[in-house]
Amino acid sequence: MAIHWVALAVSLAGATSILATVKQSDAMEAGRRAYEISDYAKAVLELQAAAAKEPQNGEIQLLLTKSYLELQERDAAINSAERAVAIDPKSSAYHEWLGRAYGEKADHSSMFTAMGFAKKTHREFEIAVQLDDKNFAARQALIEFDCAAPGMVGGGEEKAKPEIDKLQSMDASEWHYAVGNCRRQKKDLAAADAEFQLALESHPKSAELIFDIGDFAVRRSQPERLAEVARLGEQVAPSDPRAMFYGAVGLVLKKEKPEEAERLLREYLKRAPKRSSYPRYATAHEWLGRLYESRGEKESAAKEYQAALQLEPKDKNVREALKRVEKN
């Protein structure tokens, strides 16, 4: 009889453990869902609850880091990223995101404080690459840092060169992008442009790489490049709405298929998360305004420019565009 009760106790304990695991997983998934729909404040609350139940779960801390960065709560992002690294010091991704958190803090600090965080940023990117040679996102971040930052904080183009050279034999698209991005940091836009084209022609696998080139093409008003970015983006990441945005901007610049451009921009506004790596909603409204303005639809253009200004009141270009269409 005693054995029966022991067995029953063990069985119940196991069931309780399973239920607890399910509940903990549900808490993390709730946080992940909130993150995906851009409700970062809710994501933080859900993930904090999940972290209290699973203090050794580094993935929860990583998602907290990303959520805090979207909320521009940089100190909290650093704390979560440091916890993730403490949980698993061998994780390349955790070091990469700790570097990104330090970098955000450096960009929004006084000069003296920024130097310390910049050095930490460089160190974390270095560790991330050492831990995983094929973490291309971390390597690209390290290369960009070296090409943009002065030697006093650990940067320098001479440090970037061996990292760029390593990419040549690993991935042609990543290599050309790295060369181009370094030239962009040095304001050599013509050289950057040529390398970015080669990157697109080298069968890129990274959606972030493709869409970053898309941002460059928007600033350079390159409709053909934008069409290529949209095509490749759809191939690499079919569910990513950014391909719609870049395709639409290309059509607006070419003054072709206005109905399709409008549809794509509207769909982007419905589907795209509010995330720092995505074109902003205000920008999509601005391009809708440009589309309507080019068609002589001044009232519709004004509504889109007003929508953009409601989101970003300090945008001088959009304010000028609104004045222009209202005057006419």
Steps between C-alpha positions, in 0.01 A plus 500: 500500500783740583652440159165580338484839670860579414431413137187713505689792652771472237236482227321809632827688535584416141161618381539823695841552345360446151215743566745759632714461188195544280398813689852639478514431128160664459629811678798522267283441194264775615799731516614390157155560351487847652844573356395384153201737496720788626338520845838529666372622837279191530786282376718628783234424762442149368870427466581633847242256640652220292850592618391484865393139441797409280796705625747291298323539166725715285251520214257688724775750583587537132141580408485742793811669363340545159176628653680752719700625202177563306372696802834688508553383858870446448613437857236231542605349166859483618398335827300230319775439244759472776279243675469303177880494463541398865258211441682383187839663442552282192204641308612710205152654466493612863835677466388655171189650659690615806726682255196655331362612837834656595511667159157657546609629840819644348300679230285672763762592761736787564836479326689377806240235588458398137867406466473235770187348351647512149798294616264248657301490177809410299606234748161327498488490120851351500397230745185423299707443186758291687224277636329453163699571186181485293304752703501741207280754678758533778791514253327769296437698819867468594612610153265798503630601842861478385433700184303771680664537841839654583791304638461647850188287554636191326399575142705563187467399137823301517330274758201450272706379204588150630138445608382603153759276336374199695156547349635472145537123530192453718218684320541725193189704574603567861848592376381754243255645750774540762728676251214725394391577854855597593514735201163643607639574846783688329250698284628340179147445372592413142722214615235389750240501224709274276568252780135487605402412144751216502360385835151476350636310200675246725188318620462655849341288771447773760180704490661766720783540249258530209273752670788712629609537138138594436532790746811614316314478168211710637740775605669482160168494309581177314175343375662210313703406807186517711320262265787256540496539878125425504546192280786358704330586827191304399718201412701500822222601740159451335303611806706816564294809403808713437518368145163670440631834624811503283311375196243777546762773535664379180169529316438850639844613385441355153145642492370160396206285616369753756215272608747221577729739688206620708390143573848399610542798732157446656578132550834590656325728750265213593763231536828658605599506867609827659865404523826687466620277215187570291408814303293718729126542457554872454729428206237279336243780536749745352546280193124469464490880508765517229305250293178702521683828443659365181150414376367847579282372786588783739233430763599135535867598506433751778325233710799269471749772585286593801495134609880493473533817708272364770749218542812713460418869556860619457547372144583819308484339156147374553395835645629673187320249280174566688540875454564446132185301432283719724624812320410354162 
